[in-house]
Amino acid sequence: MPDLLLELRSEEIPARMQRKAAGDLKKLVTDALVDQGLTYEGVREYWTPRRLTLDIRGLNARSADQREEIKGPSTKAPEQAVQGFLRKAGLSDVSEAQVVPDPKKGDFYVAVVSKPGRPAEEIIAEVMPAIIRTFPWPKSMRSGFASMPKGMRFGGIEGKGSESLRWVRPLQSILCVFGPEHDETQVVEFELDGIKASNITYGHRFHAPGAITVRRFDDYVTSLEKAKVMLDAERRKDVILHDARDLAFASGLDLVEDEGLLEEVSGLVEWPHVLMGAFEEEYLAIPAEIIRLTIKTNQKCFVTRPQGGEGLSNRFILVSNIEAKDGGAEIIHGNGKVVRARLSDAKHFWTRDQGNLPDLDTLKASAEKFGLDLKKPLDQRMAKLDALNVTFHAKLGTQGERVARIRALAAQLAPLVGADPALVDRAVVLAKADLRTEAVGEFPELQGLMGRKYALLQGEPAEVAAAVEDHYKPQGPSDRLPEGAVGLTVALADKLDTLTGFWAIDEKPTGSKDPYALRRAALGVVRILMECKVRLRLLAIVKDSDLLSFFHDRLKGYLRDMGARHDLIDAVLTPASDDLLLVARRVEALTAFITSEDGKNLLSGTKRATQLLAAEEKKGAVIADGVSDELLVLDAEKALYTAVRAASAEASDAIVQEDFRSAMQALSNLRGPVDTFFEDVLVNDENPEIRANRLALLYAVREATGTVADFSKIAG
């Protein structure tokens, strides 16, 4: 079966867009071909900085013939209905339709429409221009003569204005060839803004910029390789990673690996060449995180560390797109100059952040408000943050006001977490201070981490410094939790303030939109409560049942990820459950109990009672307010009432002790009396008072078991 090779070659595509763009192209093209009746055996996408490529194998040479029956109106229908049917079916006269009898409804028209298959080349040529023209780039641009204002002429060519093609970077050529694996292939001809599809591609921009004639994918890859283009992005990543490791090892160093940077760098080069540069050792006095981010952000280079050691070395790894004749000396020199300049700036930031601000007299009121010591640099930055009235959110006030709220909330939480209130308070007032440092201003991703370093430099206790860094954590399901009770308290207060604040101004997540990462914040609270065994009555903090429900959703997801059954979670969780750790313990106890013999007895014994009661309630049956001893006639109902009272009392005592397993054990004793009750007793007695009393007895059974779980929600 034939194969299709497609390449869209352009100026450099931003690295962050390449992988997704190749995937989008694959989906758009294959969906369009399938919609037109073509099938294929396999497809793979490729990308480099200058090209998106599809290799589609085993594509049908033509689409299948189609036969469709279109049912029309009755043969007695008005002429208007018949004409509408003919237009829909594409028939010119009713004589072209078939008449089909129906014993009940009479004869009706049917049009049999046959659509012959089409050659694959014709379909490809038809769908490709629209795919390219409407390609979903996050950002795109117009270029070339077609982008000139309409009516403007240059060299005999007239611009088309807004009708021109938009592409992420100027599109330069389209390669599109189709044919069998071994025989001759042909160009699928189509044109887009003066760019004609052909069997021509081009190699590396500098090493081999000449034209390359292509027949099929295999010689396309081979020819590109000879022309210094490595098509496979994963192979480029592998080459960069292993060459970088080897080069670092040869110098007695280890590469500091970075998957995100590796992905980006592999999207910047078509022919990777790994080199090593260096900077002065004096810059190693700067924190390693700043060095790494400076070199990564500005120069897209990797850093190294001494083999088996900590900290960084003064050598960095860069990836060039060319094999330079001088062995890369000039490239290394140029990158080194830029790296040194950037590190000089970083050293300046680092040094200035440890010095005094020039306007300390204007910060005294803020310092007094938060108990800050203006002799300390980080305290000065917090005072500055407050004095400048830096906005947190237009409807939620300033950062200073937010810190005040977190401070009050943290004081409330500290005894529940078991944290030193004084250390918690100090950590809270310093937690946001690094937002006014120059290092964080240059690298926002260092907030918290730089706060910890500056806190230690000014002599803060280790617990306070750790809390300053960790109060943003955890920032996802795989992120670590804060260290120690102080960090946990500040992190909880920070997240709860965020959630209650945005709920108060009705800025809740909707669908897939969550601009303030509130789901992540709520999951962080859940993880802290669960994994650090913190007992917290959330309604005392959030005071919003809708927000509590939001926490419930995060808790359900967390417990399911831990292996809990969804029906057991639903059986335990009520709209008022605000002690999430207690919910988890109930689910854990129920999970262990429900699979035991006693658990099966409890489930079986109560389900019949609760189901019958629910059915009667649905009918509107009268149920007595309580069970009356005088109306208990039969031994079986008397025995059940005695068992319910005993089991309920024992279960209640166990629940007070939070011994849910024992509570369930006590309730499992109801199985025998319940079975005997249904064998010997007719609930719907002719006497309405006896019937209402017996329903009240079943209600008592449901109430007793409901103290540990809603067994009607448990499967089985």
Tab-separated table of N, CA, C and O in Angstrom, residues 207-277:
chain	number	residue	atom	x	y	z
A	207	HIS	N	25.327	24.260	7.015
A	207	HIS	CA	26.203	23.203	6.511
A	207	HIS	C	25.803	22.698	5.128
A	207	HIS	O	26.669	22.337	4.330
A	208	ALA	N	24.488	22.625	4.854
A	208	ALA	CA	24.042	22.037	3.585
A	208	ALA	C	22.714	22.654	3.171
A	208	ALA	O	21.673	21.984	3.186
A	209	PRO	N	22.725	23.917	2.771
A	209	PRO	CA	21.474	24.610	2.479
A	209	PRO	C	20.876	24.292	1.113
A	209	PRO	O	19.810	24.800	0.776
A	210	GLY	N	21.551	23.457	0.309
A	210	GLY	CA	21.073	23.181	-1.035
A	210	GLY	C	19.831	22.315	-1.078
A	210	GLY	O	19.429	21.695	-0.093
A	211	ALA	N	19.218	22.247	-2.292
A	211	ALA	CA	17.993	21.473	-2.496
A	211	ALA	C	18.287	19.979	-2.480
A	211	ALA	O	19.343	19.525	-2.928
A	212	ILE	N	17.324	19.201	-1.959
A	212	ILE	CA	17.428	17.742	-1.895
A	212	ILE	C	16.151	17.165	-2.492
A	212	ILE	O	15.043	17.484	-2.035
A	213	THR	N	16.298	16.311	-3.507
A	213	THR	CA	15.135	15.659	-4.102
A	213	THR	C	14.810	14.400	-3.310
A	213	THR	O	15.687	13.592	-3.011
A	214	VAL	N	13.543	14.214	-2.995
A	214	VAL	CA	13.108	13.130	-2.105
A	214	VAL	C	12.082	12.257	-2.815
A	214	VAL	O	11.213	12.754	-3.539
A	215	ARG	N	12.185	10.945	-2.590
A	215	ARG	CA	11.188	10.015	-3.141
A	215	ARG	C	10.252	9.480	-2.055
A	215	ARG	O	9.050	9.426	-2.238
A	216	ARG	N	10.831	9.063	-0.964
A	216	ARG	CA	10.031	8.500	0.124
A	216	ARG	C	10.748	8.736	1.450
A	216	ARG	O	11.852	9.277	1.487
A	217	PHE	N	10.135	8.284	2.540
A	217	PHE	CA	10.632	8.623	3.867
A	217	PHE	C	12.058	8.132	4.111
A	217	PHE	O	12.879	8.869	4.668
A	218	ASP	N	12.379	6.906	3.708
A	218	ASP	CA	13.698	6.357	4.023
A	218	ASP	C	14.824	7.194	3.433
A	218	ASP	O	15.809	7.512	4.110
A	219	ASP	N	14.716	7.546	2.141
A	219	ASP	CA	15.798	8.351	1.565
A	219	ASP	C	15.723	9.804	2.042
A	219	ASP	O	16.726	10.511	2.065
A	220	TYR	N	14.530	10.227	2.466
A	220	TYR	CA	14.379	11.565	3.065
A	220	TYR	C	15.215	11.665	4.339
A	220	TYR	O	16.006	12.605	4.509
A	221	VAL	N	15.091	10.672	5.216
A	221	VAL	CA	15.853	10.674	6.468
A	221	VAL	C	17.344	10.581	6.193
A	221	VAL	O	18.151	11.319	6.777
A	222	THR	N	17.725	9.675	5.285
A	222	THR	CA	19.139	9.499	4.957
A	222	THR	C	19.736	10.767	4.359
A	222	THR	O	20.847	11.192	4.720
A	223	SER	N	18.996	11.378	3.451
A	223	SER	CA	19.492	12.597	2.800
A	223	SER	C	19.620	13.744	3.796
A	223	SER	O	20.596	14.513	3.755
A	224	LEU	N	18.655	13.868	4.698
A	224	LEU	CA	18.743	14.913	5.703
A	224	LEU	C	19.936	14.680	6.632
A	224	LEU	O	20.622	15.628	7.031
A	225	GLU	N	20.163	13.431	6.987
A	225	GLU	CA	21.301	13.118	7.862
A	225	GLU	C	22.614	13.544	7.203
A	225	GLU	O	23.491	14.126	7.852
A	226	LYS	N	22.726	13.259	5.898
A	226	LYS	CA	23.931	13.679	5.173
A	226	LYS	C	24.024	15.198	5.100
A	226	LYS	O	25.119	15.759	5.039
A	227	ALA	N	22.873	15.848	5.130
A	227	ALA	CA	22.830	17.312	5.062
A	227	ALA	C	22.789	17.941	6.453
A	227	ALA	O	22.349	19.082	6.628
A	228	LYS	N	23.238	17.177	7.473
A	228	LYS	CA	23.382	17.680	8.835
A	228	LYS	C	22.057	18.080	9.473
A	228	LYS	O	21.948	19.113	10.147
A	229	VAL	N	21.029	17.259	9.236
A	229	VAL	CA	19.751	17.453	9.906
A	229	VAL	C	19.360	16.134	10.560
A	229	VAL	O	19.173	15.127	9.870
A	230	MET	N	19.267	16.131	11.872
A	230	MET	CA	18.838	14.950	12.629
A	230	MET	C	17.342	15.099	12.870
A	230	MET	O	16.899	15.916	13.681
A	231	LEU	N	16.547	14.312	12.139
A	231	LEU	CA	15.096	14.524	12.114
A	231	LEU	C	14.414	14.167	13.430
A	231	LEU	O	13.504	14.862	13.869
A	232	ASP	N	14.820	13.089	14.065
A	232	ASP	CA	14.131	12.552	15.240
A	232	ASP	C	14.496	13.366	16.487
A	232	ASP	O	15.645	13.367	16.934
A	233	ALA	N	13.519	14.036	17.074
A	233	ALA	CA	13.766	14.881	18.248
A	233	ALA	C	14.245	14.067	19.437
A	233	ALA	O	15.093	14.524	20.216
A	234	GLU	N	13.704	12.865	19.612
A	234	GLU	CA	14.137	12.037	20.738
A	234	GLU	C	15.590	11.613	20.570
A	234	GLU	O	16.338	11.522	21.544
A	235	ARG	N	16.002	11.375	19.338
A	235	ARG	CA	17.406	11.041	19.094
A	235	ARG	C	18.298	12.240	19.367
A	235	ARG	O	19.384	12.111	19.938
A	236	ARG	N	17.856	13.432	18.972
A	236	ARG	CA	18.630	14.632	19.272
A	236	ARG	C	18.796	14.803	20.779
A	236	ARG	O	19.885	15.117	21.269
A	237	LYS	N	17.722	14.582	21.525
A	237	LYS	CA	17.799	14.672	22.981
A	237	LYS	C	18.800	13.667	23.541
A	237	LYS	O	19.602	13.988	24.430
A	238	ASP	N	18.737	12.451	23.017
A	238	ASP	CA	19.634	11.399	23.506
A	238	ASP	C	21.096	11.738	23.214
A	238	ASP	O	21.970	11.551	24.064
A	239	VAL	N	21.359	12.240	22.012
A	239	VAL	CA	22.726	12.620	21.635
A	239	VAL	C	23.226	13.741	22.540
A	239	VAL	O	24.359	13.697	23.055
A	240	ILE	N	22.390	14.766	22.743
A	240	ILE	CA	22.785	15.893	23.593
A	240	ILE	C	23.074	15.417	25.009
A	240	ILE	O	24.109	15.763	25.606
A	241	LEU	N	22.175	14.602	25.558
A	241	LEU	CA	22.327	14.159	26.945
A	241	LEU	C	23.597	13.335	27.132
A	241	LEU	O	24.384	13.583	28.058
A	242	HIS	N	23.816	12.359	26.256
A	242	HIS	CA	24.970	11.478	26.439
A	242	HIS	C	26.285	12.189	26.127
A	242	HIS	O	27.285	11.976	26.828
A	243	ASP	N	26.290	13.046	25.114
A	243	ASP	CA	27.510	13.802	24.827
A	243	ASP	C	27.829	14.766	25.968
A	243	ASP	O	29.001	14.961	26.324
A	244	ALA	N	26.797	15.367	26.550
A	244	ALA	CA	27.009	16.296	27.661
A	244	ALA	C	27.534	15.553	28.889
A	244	ALA	O	28.448	16.027	29.584
A	245	ARG	N	26.952	14.391	29.165
A	245	ARG	CA	27.446	13.578	30.287
A	245	ARG	C	28.910	13.202	30.082
A	245	ARG	O	29.737	13.303	30.998
A	246	ASP	N	29.220	12.755	28.863
A	246	ASP	CA	30.590	12.308	28.572
A	246	ASP	C	31.579	13.460	28.672
A	246	ASP	O	32.681	13.304	29.213
A	247	LEU	N	31.189	14.622	28.150
A	247	LEU	CA	32.085	15.768	28.183
A	247	LEU	C	32.328	16.221	29.624
A	247	LEU	O	33.463	16.562	30.003
A	248	ALA	N	31.259	16.225	30.433
A	248	ALA	CA	31.420	16.593	31.840
A	248	ALA	C	32.298	15.577	32.568
A	248	ALA	O	33.212	15.943	33.317
A	249	PHE	N	32.054	14.290	32.334
A	249	PHE	CA	32.824	13.231	33.005
A	249	PHE	C	34.306	13.332	32.668
A	249	PHE	O	35.167	13.130	33.533
A	250	ALA	N	34.606	13.643	31.421
A	250	ALA	CA	36.006	13.760	31.000
A	250	ALA	C	36.719	14.890	31.727
A	250	ALA	O	37.954	14.891	31.813
A	251	SER	N	35.969	15.848	32.257
A	251	SER	CA	36.557	16.961	33.001
A	251	SER	C	36.430	16.768	34.508
A	251	SER	O	36.596	17.723	35.279
A	252	GLY	N	36.064	15.540	34.920
A	252	GLY	CA	35.929	15.264	36.348
A	252	GLY	C	34.678	15.852	36.964
A	252	GLY	O	34.645	16.151	38.160
A	253	LEU	N	33.633	16.004	36.151
A	253	LEU	CA	32.406	16.655	36.600
A	253	LEU	C	31.192	15.782	36.314
A	253	LEU	O	31.262	14.833	35.529
A	254	ASP	N	30.077	16.126	36.933
A	254	ASP	CA	28.780	15.525	36.626
A	254	ASP	C	27.886	16.572	35.991
A	254	ASP	O	27.886	17.741	36.420
A	255	LEU	N	27.126	16.158	34.995
A	255	LEU	CA	26.129	17.051	34.398
A	255	LEU	C	24.950	17.194	35.360
A	255	LEU	O	24.458	16.212	35.910
A	256	VAL	N	24.484	18.420	35.576
A	256	VAL	CA	23.244	18.643	36.325
A	256	VAL	C	22.109	18.555	35.311
A	256	VAL	O	21.900	19.473	34.513
A	257	GLU	N	21.412	17.433	35.319
A	257	GLU	CA	20.430	17.168	34.277
A	257	GLU	C	19.155	17.974	34.496
A	257	GLU	O	18.763	18.249	35.626
A	258	ASP	N	18.522	18.326	33.392
A	258	ASP	CA	17.326	19.169	33.413
A	258	ASP	C	16.484	18.783	32.210
A	258	ASP	O	16.776	19.167	31.083
A	259	GLU	N	15.422	18.009	32.443
A	259	GLU	CA	14.606	17.484	31.351
A	259	GLU	C	13.946	18.605	30.556
A	259	GLU	O	13.874	18.552	29.326
A	260	GLY	N	13.460	19.643	31.243
A	260	GLY	CA	12.824	20.749	30.535
A	260	GLY	C	13.799	21.481	29.632
A	260	GLY	O	13.472	21.821	28.486
A	261	LEU	N	15.002	21.725	30.125
A	261	LEU	CA	16.017	22.392	29.314
A	261	LEU	C	16.457	21.501	28.161
A	261	LEU	O	16.667	21.981	27.037
A	262	LEU	N	16.571	20.200	28.404
A	262	LEU	CA	16.950	19.262	27.346
A	262	LEU	C	15.923	19.272	26.221
A	262	LEU	O	16.273	19.289	25.032
A	263	GLU	N	14.647	19.288	26.577
A	263	GLU	CA	13.581	19.351	25.578
A	263	GLU	C	13.680	20.643	24.768
A	263	GLU	O	13.553	20.639	23.539
A	264	GLU	N	13.939	21.750	25.466
A	264	GLU	CA	14.025	23.038	24.781
A	264	GLU	C	15.234	23.100	23.853
A	264	GLU	O	15.126	23.517	22.696
A	265	VAL	N	16.389	22.681	24.357
A	265	VAL	CA	17.609	22.768	23.553
A	265	VAL	C	17.525	21.874	22.326
A	265	VAL	O	17.978	22.242	21.234
A	266	SER	N	16.909	20.695	22.464
A	266	SER	CA	16.772	19.808	21.303
A	266	SER	C	15.894	20.433	20.235
A	266	SER	O	15.948	20.039	19.066
A	267	GLY	N	15.086	21.417	20.627
A	267	GLY	CA	14.248	22.138	19.674
A	267	GLY	C	14.907	23.378	19.116
A	267	GLY	O	14.279	24.118	18.357
A	268	LEU	N	16.148	23.622	19.495
A	268	LEU	CA	16.878	24.778	18.976
A	268	LEU	C	17.916	24.394	17.928
A	268	LEU	O	18.484	25.276	17.279
A	269	VAL	N	18.186	23.096	17.799
A	269	VAL	CA	19.263	22.653	16.901
A	269	VAL	C	18.775	21.528	15.995
A	269	VAL	O	17.964	20.698	16.397
A	270	GLU	N	19.281	21.521	14.767
A	270	GLU	CA	19.022	20.394	13.866
A	270	GLU	C	20.211	19.431	13.828
A	270	GLU	O	20.056	18.276	13.448
A	271	TRP	N	21.384	19.922	14.218
A	271	TRP	CA	22.588	19.089	14.213
A	271	TRP	C	23.372	19.419	15.487
A	271	TRP	O	24.270	20.243	15.486
A	272	PRO	N	23.021	18.789	16.621
A	272	PRO	CA	23.596	19.189	17.905
A	272	PRO	C	25.090	18.918	18.018
A	272	PRO	O	25.577	17.857	17.618
A	273	HIS	N	25.788	19.890	18.573
A	273	HIS	CA	27.225	19.766	18.825
A	273	HIS	C	27.476	20.310	20.228
A	273	HIS	O	27.259	21.493	20.491
A	274	VAL	N	27.908	19.438	21.130
A	274	VAL	CA	28.030	19.775	22.546
A	274	VAL	C	29.428	20.309	22.849
A	274	VAL	O	30.433	19.703	22.459
A	275	LEU	N	29.487	21.439	23.575
A	275	LEU	CA	30.749	22.105	23.917
A	275	LEU	C	30.740	22.474	25.401
A	275	LEU	O	29.681	22.482	26.042
A	276	MET	N	31.911	22.785	25.935
A	276	MET	CA	32.005	23.177	27.340
A	276	MET	C	32.622	24.566	27.453
A	276	MET	O	33.650	24.858	26.836
A	277	GLY	N	31.981	25.421	28.245
A	277	GLY	CA	32.502	26.744	28.532
A	277	GLY	C	32.801	26.887	30.008
A	277	GLY	O	32.583	25.961	30.805
